[in-house]
Amino acid sequence: MGGVVAAGHPLTAEAGAQILREGGNAVDAAVAAALMSFVAEPALTGPGAGGFMLVHTAAGEDHLLDFFVAAPGRDVPGPPAPLLPVEVVFSDDATQVFHVGPSSCGVYGTPAGLAEALARFGTASLADLVGAPAAAARAGVPLTPMQGYLHHILHPVFTATPEAAALFEPEGRPLRAGERLRQPELAELLERLGAEGPGFLYDGDVARATSAWLLERGGLLSEGDLAAYAPVERRPAETAYRGRRVLTNPPPSSGGILIAYALALLERGRAAADVRAFAEASARANRMRTEEFVLGLHTEGYLERFLAEALDREAGRLGSTTHIAVLDEQGACASLTCSNGSGSGVVVPGTGLHLNNMLGEQDLNPLGFHRHEPGRRVFSMMAPTVVLRDGEVELALGSAGSNRIRSAIVQTILAVVDHGLGVREAVERPRVHVEGDVVEAEPGVDPAALAALEAGGFEVRRWHDRNLYFGGVQAVARDPQTGALSGAGDPRRGGVAVVV
C-alpha cells in the first residue's frame, strides 16, 4: 500500500490519493486534497480561510505550520461596523448565533500556508496540483447529502450579502444534494495560484480589491494587514500517553493545550479510560479556560508553565471546519485542519474569495469581539494531532466542531490506545461532550456510565441521533505490528478514507 488519505468529502480524499499514486509524499497529497476541499467543501473552507498543518517527516522530524487567521486593523483608525448576528438551527437540540459581515473577516492564511508547506516539505509544485480542483470548480461539483445539509442550515450566512446569495443560492434557494455548485471565479484563482504563487492574494491586485471592498463596508482588513501576513512555524505541543508521544497544536491555539492537559490527567489512571473518567477530565480541562489562560496563550513558554502548574494543582458549537489526514509509504504524515468559521457571507467580486468570520466566532473571542491586537493570530480550537509509538506514526487525526474538537480527538485516541479499536471503529464510536456540568451524549453511549455521571452531579442530555455537533474526525493509522495502513472519515460529516 502506498498510503492512506482521510478527508471530509470523497473528491477531497480522492485528490490526495491520486497524488500518492503518482509518487507524491504525504504533504503533496495533503495540499492537493486541501485545494480540492476549497471546491468540494466551500461551506467549510476555502482560500479565505486559515489553518494548521502538523508534519511528521520520513526522517522523524516534527513541524507545526501555523497559517491561521490573523487579526486585522493595523491601518484602520475608526471603529468597525457592527457584526451581523444570524441564527443557525442545525438540529432540534442545538441552535447557534453566528456573527458575520465585513467586520468579522480576519487575514486569511490558507493560500500562503499551503504554498509554504509544499515548498518546505513537498516534492510537487502548486502548478502540479491546481488543475483538478480548478476544473472541478468550473464544471461544478454536485452536493453530497452532507454538503446539501450544510447549505440548508447555513442559508442565513449564504444570504447575508447579495454576492454570497448569487454564488451559493443561484436559484434563489439553498442548493440541494445532487445539484451542482459552480465556482468559475474560484477556478481562476486556483489557476493563478498555480501559475504565480500566493503573492497576488497578499500584495497584488486581489489583496487591494479585497481590502477596498471590506474597508468601504466597515471592515478592518487593510492592504498592510495582508502584506504583513506570513505562516509561522511552532514547536508542537507534546504529552506522553500510555507509552506514546502525542503531538498537537501549541499555543496560541487553545485546543491543543487542553488536549494535552486532558490526556495528562487520564495518564494518571491505571485502567483504560472510560466515559466517566473522560467526562471528569474534560470538565477539569474546561475549568482551566479562565481569562488568565486566554491572556497567557500569547506568552513565551506558556505551554510548559500551564501544564506544570495545572497538574501540580491537580496532584461550542457548529464549527465549519474540515480536516485532512495523510500517511505515506515512507512513514511521513501530514495532519491538516482548515476553517472558514461559519463563513462571513462576504464574497469579494471577481476574486473567488468567500472570507472567514473568525472575528465574529464567539468561541474564539472569549474576552469580547475585536479585542485581538492587529497582526496576532486569532485563538483557535483546531488541533491537528499525531500519535507516535516507538518513533513511528500510529495515528494521525484532527476534527471539526469548534469546542467539540478536543473532546472528539481525545475520545478517538482513547478508543485506539486504551481500548484497542481499529481506526474506523474508533471514529464511529458514540461520543460525549462536556460543557460545565452538562454532558451531551450520542445514542449508544453506555447507559450505566451516563447514570454514574448523573449520580456524580452532571446533567446528561441524551441525543436521539448521531450528529455533526460531536465533531468530524478524519484519521489515518498504521498497525504497529503489521505496518498495515487504514483510515476513517467521520460519518457525522460525510467523511471518507482512501487507501492507495
XYZ file of C-alpha atoms in Angstrom:
500
model
C 0.000 0.000 0.000
C 1.300 3.425 -0.957
C -0.532 5.470 1.620
C -3.909 6.492 3.004
C -5.934 9.711 2.972
C -8.914 10.605 5.167
C -10.953 13.718 4.439
C -14.385 15.262 4.681
C -15.530 14.687 1.088
C -14.969 11.900 -1.483
C -13.431 14.308 -4.013
C -11.129 15.757 -1.371
C -9.835 12.340 -0.339
C -9.500 11.132 -3.923
C -7.471 14.214 -4.909
C -4.919 13.365 -2.237
C -4.957 9.664 -3.066
C -4.244 10.383 -6.727
C -1.110 12.308 -5.798
C 0.071 9.367 -3.679
C -0.495 7.041 -6.642
C 1.665 9.341 -8.755
C 4.525 9.122 -6.260
C 3.915 12.229 -4.194
C 4.520 12.308 -0.456
C 2.112 12.988 2.418
C 2.438 16.776 2.219
C 1.914 16.801 -1.561
C -1.252 14.752 -1.044
C -2.493 16.923 1.835
C -2.079 20.117 -0.189
C -3.802 18.581 -3.227
C -6.669 17.477 -1.003
C -6.896 20.913 0.615
C -7.120 22.639 -2.776
C -9.929 20.292 -3.792
C -11.675 20.927 -0.471
C -11.967 24.593 -1.463
C -14.195 23.395 -4.310
C -15.968 20.405 -2.775
C -16.440 21.766 0.776
C -16.942 25.523 0.308
C -19.236 25.743 3.326
C -16.259 24.766 5.494
C -13.063 26.084 3.978
C -11.524 27.988 1.093
C -8.773 30.417 0.126
C -10.288 32.961 2.521
C -9.784 30.631 5.491
C -6.946 29.731 7.860
C -5.435 26.555 9.223
C -2.639 24.481 10.700
C -0.550 21.582 9.388
C 1.351 19.167 11.619
C 4.031 17.338 9.631
C 5.989 14.252 10.698
C 8.672 13.661 8.084
C 10.084 10.329 6.932
C 13.295 11.330 8.722
C 11.403 11.632 12.018
C 11.249 15.446 12.262
C 8.138 17.182 13.567
C 6.933 20.590 12.393
C 3.809 22.635 13.071
C 2.944 25.290 10.479
C 0.534 27.939 11.732
C -1.293 29.705 8.911
C -4.405 30.523 10.874
C -6.298 33.788 10.583
C -4.616 36.916 11.972
C -6.375 39.915 13.466
C -6.534 42.912 11.096
C -6.821 46.613 11.857
C -3.226 47.902 11.910
C -4.055 50.756 9.490
C -7.715 51.382 10.347
C -8.294 54.097 12.950
C -12.075 54.025 13.033
C -14.345 51.522 14.811
C -15.578 48.556 12.787
C -19.106 48.185 11.500
C -21.390 46.199 13.814
C -21.230 42.443 13.456
C -24.336 40.911 11.887
C -25.884 38.168 14.076
C -27.553 35.270 12.261
C -29.224 32.245 13.809
C -28.353 28.765 12.544
C -30.530 25.801 13.541
C -28.737 22.534 12.886
C -30.855 20.116 14.911
C -33.806 20.046 17.276
C -31.259 20.014 20.099
C -28.986 22.889 19.114
C -29.236 26.408 17.739
C -26.338 28.830 17.462
C -25.965 32.518 16.744
C -23.072 33.357 14.405
C -21.703 36.827 13.774
C -20.879 37.602 10.155
C -20.402 40.569 7.818
C -17.388 42.688 6.797
C -16.136 43.337 10.327
C -15.978 39.589 11.042
C -13.244 38.957 8.450
C -9.662 38.311 9.522
C -6.473 37.984 7.472
C -6.701 34.702 5.552
C -3.818 32.249 5.683
C -4.568 29.102 3.678
C -3.004 30.192 0.342
C 0.261 31.238 1.996
C 0.303 28.239 4.333
C -0.273 25.586 1.698
C 2.387 27.140 -0.531
C 4.847 27.203 2.379
C 4.158 23.578 3.332
C 4.637 22.424 -0.239
C 7.859 24.396 -0.709
C 9.388 23.081 2.519
C 8.148 19.512 2.762
C 6.635 18.535 -0.576
C 8.019 17.294 -3.869
C 5.343 18.742 -6.171
C 4.628 22.343 -7.183
C 1.380 24.243 -6.895
C 1.169 24.156 -10.681
C 1.133 20.335 -10.481
C -1.805 20.330 -8.065
C -4.293 23.051 -9.101
C -5.515 21.533 -12.379
C -8.050 19.075 -10.988
C -9.676 21.432 -8.453
C -9.814 24.283 -10.977
C -11.558 22.047 -13.498
C -13.997 20.853 -10.831
C -14.778 24.413 -9.744
C -15.511 25.441 -13.334
C -17.644 22.386 -14.160
C -19.417 22.398 -10.815
C -19.492 19.770 -8.072
C -22.750 18.002 -7.156
C -23.522 18.499 -3.480
C -23.310 15.401 -1.298
C -26.106 14.914 1.248
C -23.848 16.388 3.953
C -22.984 19.423 1.836
C -26.657 19.846 0.994
C -27.454 19.817 4.704
C -24.767 22.418 5.383
C -26.073 24.670 2.606
C -29.537 24.373 4.150
C -28.557 25.269 7.695
C -26.110 27.994 6.575
C -28.775 29.697 4.472
C -28.712 32.775 6.787
C -24.945 33.129 6.194
C -25.126 32.489 2.460
C -27.793 35.163 2.034
C -26.168 37.752 4.293
C -24.968 39.664 1.207
C -26.167 39.770 -2.425
C -22.786 38.485 -3.614
C -22.930 35.405 -1.374
C -26.512 34.681 -2.370
C -25.616 34.885 -6.074
C -22.796 32.368 -5.572
C -24.296 29.878 -3.151
C -28.006 30.152 -3.999
C -28.177 30.891 -7.729
C -31.769 29.596 -7.912
C -32.901 31.832 -5.042
C -32.927 28.949 -2.524
C -30.381 26.648 -0.867
C -28.890 24.134 -3.275
C -29.952 20.553 -2.608
C -27.987 17.311 -2.605
C -27.191 16.347 -6.182
C -27.322 19.904 -7.544
C -24.091 21.444 -8.814
C -22.319 24.407 -7.289
C -20.255 26.158 -9.956
C -17.443 28.497 -8.893
C -15.759 29.922 -12.024
C -14.034 32.741 -10.136
C -12.531 30.218 -7.713
C -11.292 28.247 -10.734
C -9.461 31.357 -11.959
C -7.981 31.964 -8.503
C -6.660 28.385 -8.345
C -5.109 28.651 -11.796
C -3.385 31.904 -10.828
C -2.192 30.290 -7.610
C -0.532 27.553 -9.637
C 0.994 29.962 -12.140
C 2.071 32.774 -9.813
C 2.076 31.515 -6.245
C 0.056 33.233 -3.489
C 1.611 36.717 -3.746
C -1.305 38.287 -5.637
C -3.549 37.470 -2.656
C -1.291 39.340 -0.213
C 0.378 42.205 -2.047
C -1.173 42.172 -5.518
C -4.386 43.098 -7.246
C -6.621 40.668 -5.306
C -5.236 41.915 -1.991
C -6.033 45.504 -2.996
C -9.526 44.594 -4.192
C -10.296 42.615 -1.049
C -9.129 45.325 1.317
C -11.010 48.047 -0.555
C -14.221 46.017 -0.604
C -14.104 45.421 3.146
C -12.983 48.886 4.233
C -15.792 50.501 2.231
C -18.262 48.380 4.241
C -16.835 48.905 7.717
C -14.373 46.024 7.815
C -10.859 46.154 9.261
C -8.734 44.304 6.707
C -6.150 46.671 5.215
C -3.554 46.196 2.497
C -0.927 46.428 5.234
C -2.531 43.556 7.161
C -2.373 41.330 4.087
C 1.164 42.340 3.100
C 2.461 41.600 6.618
C 0.953 38.124 6.827
C 3.254 35.086 6.904
C 2.995 31.469 8.092
C 4.746 30.738 11.395
C 6.497 27.520 12.402
C 5.931 26.456 16.011
C 7.212 23.589 18.111
C 4.360 21.081 18.509
C 2.823 20.680 21.940
C 3.729 17.263 23.327
C 2.485 14.967 26.042
C 3.016 11.310 26.946
C 0.157 8.821 26.972
C 0.442 5.063 27.562
C 3.960 4.876 26.170
C 3.192 7.100 23.190
C 4.234 10.619 22.257
C 1.211 12.714 21.370
C 1.964 15.819 19.305
C -0.644 18.513 18.789
C -1.175 22.224 18.186
C 0.676 24.529 20.626
C -0.291 27.996 21.878
C -1.645 30.422 20.822
C -4.094 27.700 19.810
C -6.071 26.689 22.881
C -7.375 23.349 21.615
C -4.042 21.529 21.614
C -3.020 22.592 25.094
C -6.356 21.387 26.509
C -5.991 18.045 24.687
C -2.519 17.635 26.202
C -3.875 18.509 29.658
C -6.793 16.055 29.435
C -4.506 13.232 28.282
C -2.031 14.037 31.060
C -4.855 13.734 33.597
C -6.037 10.439 32.119
C -2.461 9.102 32.014
C -2.519 9.104 35.810
C -5.238 6.463 35.849
C -4.014 2.892 35.696
C -7.085 1.459 33.994
C -8.231 2.235 30.469
C -10.147 5.494 30.420
C -13.919 5.039 30.383
C -16.742 7.514 29.752
C -16.794 8.729 33.339
C -13.022 9.270 33.506
C -13.100 11.126 30.201
C -16.023 13.331 31.275
C -14.360 14.235 34.554
C -11.062 15.052 32.818
C -12.918 17.146 30.243
C -14.741 19.080 32.943
C -11.450 19.832 34.695
C -9.910 20.974 31.407
C -12.897 23.229 30.746
C -12.429 24.909 34.098
C -8.895 25.900 33.084
C -10.224 28.239 30.346
C -10.053 31.321 32.542
C -9.224 34.869 31.495
C -5.671 34.248 32.744
C -5.481 31.218 30.409
C -6.652 33.241 27.392
C -4.253 36.096 28.078
C -1.347 33.702 28.654
C -1.633 31.908 25.311
C 0.473 34.508 23.521
C 3.313 34.468 26.069
C 6.574 32.572 25.594
C 6.767 29.200 27.346
C 3.114 29.205 28.369
C 2.510 25.567 27.373
C 5.122 24.219 29.775
C 4.105 26.563 32.605
C 0.416 25.785 32.191
C 0.845 22.010 32.203
C 3.258 22.017 35.127
C 1.162 24.340 37.294
C -2.184 22.789 36.375
C -1.035 19.227 37.007
C 0.579 20.255 40.276
C -2.735 21.716 41.411
C -4.473 18.529 40.416
C -1.748 16.275 42.360
C -19.248 25.106 21.154
C -20.938 24.851 18.558
C -21.209 24.003 14.780
C -17.670 24.849 13.716
C -17.414 24.993 9.928
C -14.048 23.287 9.784
C -12.569 20.420 7.793
C -9.644 18.084 8.424
C -7.355 16.064 6.155
C -5.024 13.313 7.386
C -2.434 11.567 5.181
C 0.101 8.794 5.764
C 2.532 7.804 3.013
C 4.552 4.627 2.428
C 7.740 6.271 3.720
C 6.219 6.783 7.181
C 5.629 10.522 6.794
C 2.295 12.083 7.644
C 0.502 15.394 7.338
C -2.380 16.339 9.613
C -4.107 19.453 8.284
C -7.067 21.379 9.690
C -8.576 24.368 7.877
C -11.576 26.525 8.677
C -13.605 29.409 7.324
C -15.508 29.665 10.593
C -19.146 29.688 9.569
C -18.181 31.912 6.647
C -18.719 35.665 6.753
C -21.150 35.905 3.855
C -18.680 38.349 2.282
C -17.791 37.332 -1.276
C -15.409 39.772 -2.958
C -16.490 40.180 -6.587
C -14.049 38.971 -9.210
C -11.666 37.274 -6.749
C -13.065 33.833 -5.901
C -12.833 34.662 -2.194
C -15.520 33.934 0.393
C -13.922 35.324 3.534
C -13.786 33.854 7.028
C -15.729 35.212 10.010
C -13.151 34.415 12.711
C -13.520 37.843 14.313
C -17.193 37.012 14.867
C -16.816 33.492 16.268
C -17.768 33.752 19.936
C -15.808 30.644 20.944
C -12.629 32.229 19.530
C -13.196 35.615 21.136
C -13.915 34.741 24.788
C -12.915 38.186 26.092
C -15.162 40.013 23.621
C -15.131 40.842 19.932
C -12.375 42.906 18.313
C -10.061 42.587 21.313
C -7.129 40.998 19.446
C -4.043 43.099 18.770
C -3.642 43.626 14.993
C -1.272 41.088 13.474
C -1.744 38.490 16.190
C -3.256 35.098 15.460
C -6.864 34.670 16.498
C -7.267 31.928 19.113
C -8.320 28.535 17.758
C -9.635 25.192 18.966
C -8.200 23.474 15.880
C -5.726 20.762 16.818
C -4.120 18.578 14.147
C -2.645 15.711 16.157
C -0.194 12.827 15.682
C 0.333 9.844 17.997
C 3.822 8.291 17.776
C 4.737 4.828 19.050
C 8.438 3.972 19.132
C 9.094 6.927 16.852
C 6.621 5.866 14.142
C 3.184 7.236 13.396
C 0.452 5.093 14.920
C -2.387 7.577 14.419
C -2.798 10.979 12.741
C -6.061 12.798 13.206
C -7.940 16.020 13.640
C -11.509 17.183 13.835
C -14.047 19.852 13.066
C -16.515 21.054 15.647
C -15.263 24.165 17.482
C -15.367 23.357 21.218
C -16.025 19.705 20.439
C -12.752 19.353 18.528
C -10.732 18.450 21.569
C -13.283 16.013 23.006
C -13.641 14.236 19.637
C -9.863 13.914 19.264
C -9.239 12.695 22.808
C -12.023 10.094 22.621
C -10.679 8.759 19.325
C -7.177 8.448 20.810
C -8.574 6.642 23.869
C -10.518 4.241 21.667
C -7.373 3.274 19.728
C -4.802 3.300 22.531
C -6.800 2.224 25.603
C -9.428 0.015 24.003
C -7.537 -1.380 21.015
C -10.143 -0.438 18.413
C -9.376 -0.080 14.745
C -9.427 3.442 13.404
C -12.856 3.127 11.779
C -14.442 1.739 14.940
C -12.737 4.457 16.966
C -14.042 7.272 14.760
C -17.569 5.870 14.615
C -17.774 5.127 18.348
C -20.520 7.138 20.153
C -19.179 10.292 21.802
C -19.899 12.568 24.704
C -19.024 16.229 25.133
C -18.792 18.149 28.391
C -19.542 21.846 28.893
C -19.665 22.967 32.505
C -21.672 20.337 34.371
C -23.622 19.241 31.283
C -22.727 16.044 29.408
C -24.077 15.807 25.849
C -24.294 12.143 24.822
C -24.831 10.474 21.479
C -27.031 7.371 21.301
C -25.075 4.230 22.081
C -23.027 5.600 24.975
C -23.039 3.143 27.910
C -26.243 3.865 29.909
C -24.611 2.766 33.158
C -21.771 5.249 32.637
C -24.247 8.051 31.996
C -26.215 7.110 35.105
C -22.994 7.223 37.111
C -22.265 10.713 35.789
C -25.749 11.842 36.807
C -25.189 10.394 40.266
C -21.949 12.364 40.408
C -23.682 15.689 39.761
C -23.602 16.007 35.989
C -26.676 16.814 33.929
C -26.859 14.389 30.993
C -28.586 15.325 27.739
C -29.248 12.241 25.634
C -29.347 12.922 21.891
C -31.674 10.851 19.716
C -29.371 10.686 16.683
C -25.672 10.791 15.857
C -24.912 14.386 14.873
C -22.185 16.583 13.377
C -22.376 18.584 16.612
C -19.997 15.984 18.088
C -17.220 16.773 15.621
C -15.896 15.375 12.389
C -12.766 13.289 12.957
C -10.695 12.291 9.938
C -7.988 9.817 10.924
C -5.330 7.541 9.420
C -3.442 4.802 11.220
C -0.574 2.333 10.903
C -0.782 -1.018 12.677
C 2.288 -1.175 14.971
C 2.700 -4.931 14.410
C 1.987 -5.402 10.700
C 2.531 -1.915 9.285
C -0.859 -2.099 7.546
C -2.420 1.296 6.805
C -6.048 2.190 7.415
C -8.185 5.286 7.621
C -11.616 6.569 8.537
C -13.714 9.537 7.596
C -16.289 10.618 10.135
C -19.820 9.691 9.004
C -21.133 12.576 11.095
C -19.729 14.952 8.459
C -19.680 12.835 5.320
C -16.016 11.871 5.664
C -14.283 9.134 3.675
C -10.904 7.415 3.570
C -8.998 6.089 0.549
C -6.198 3.530 0.889
C -3.745 3.522 -2.030
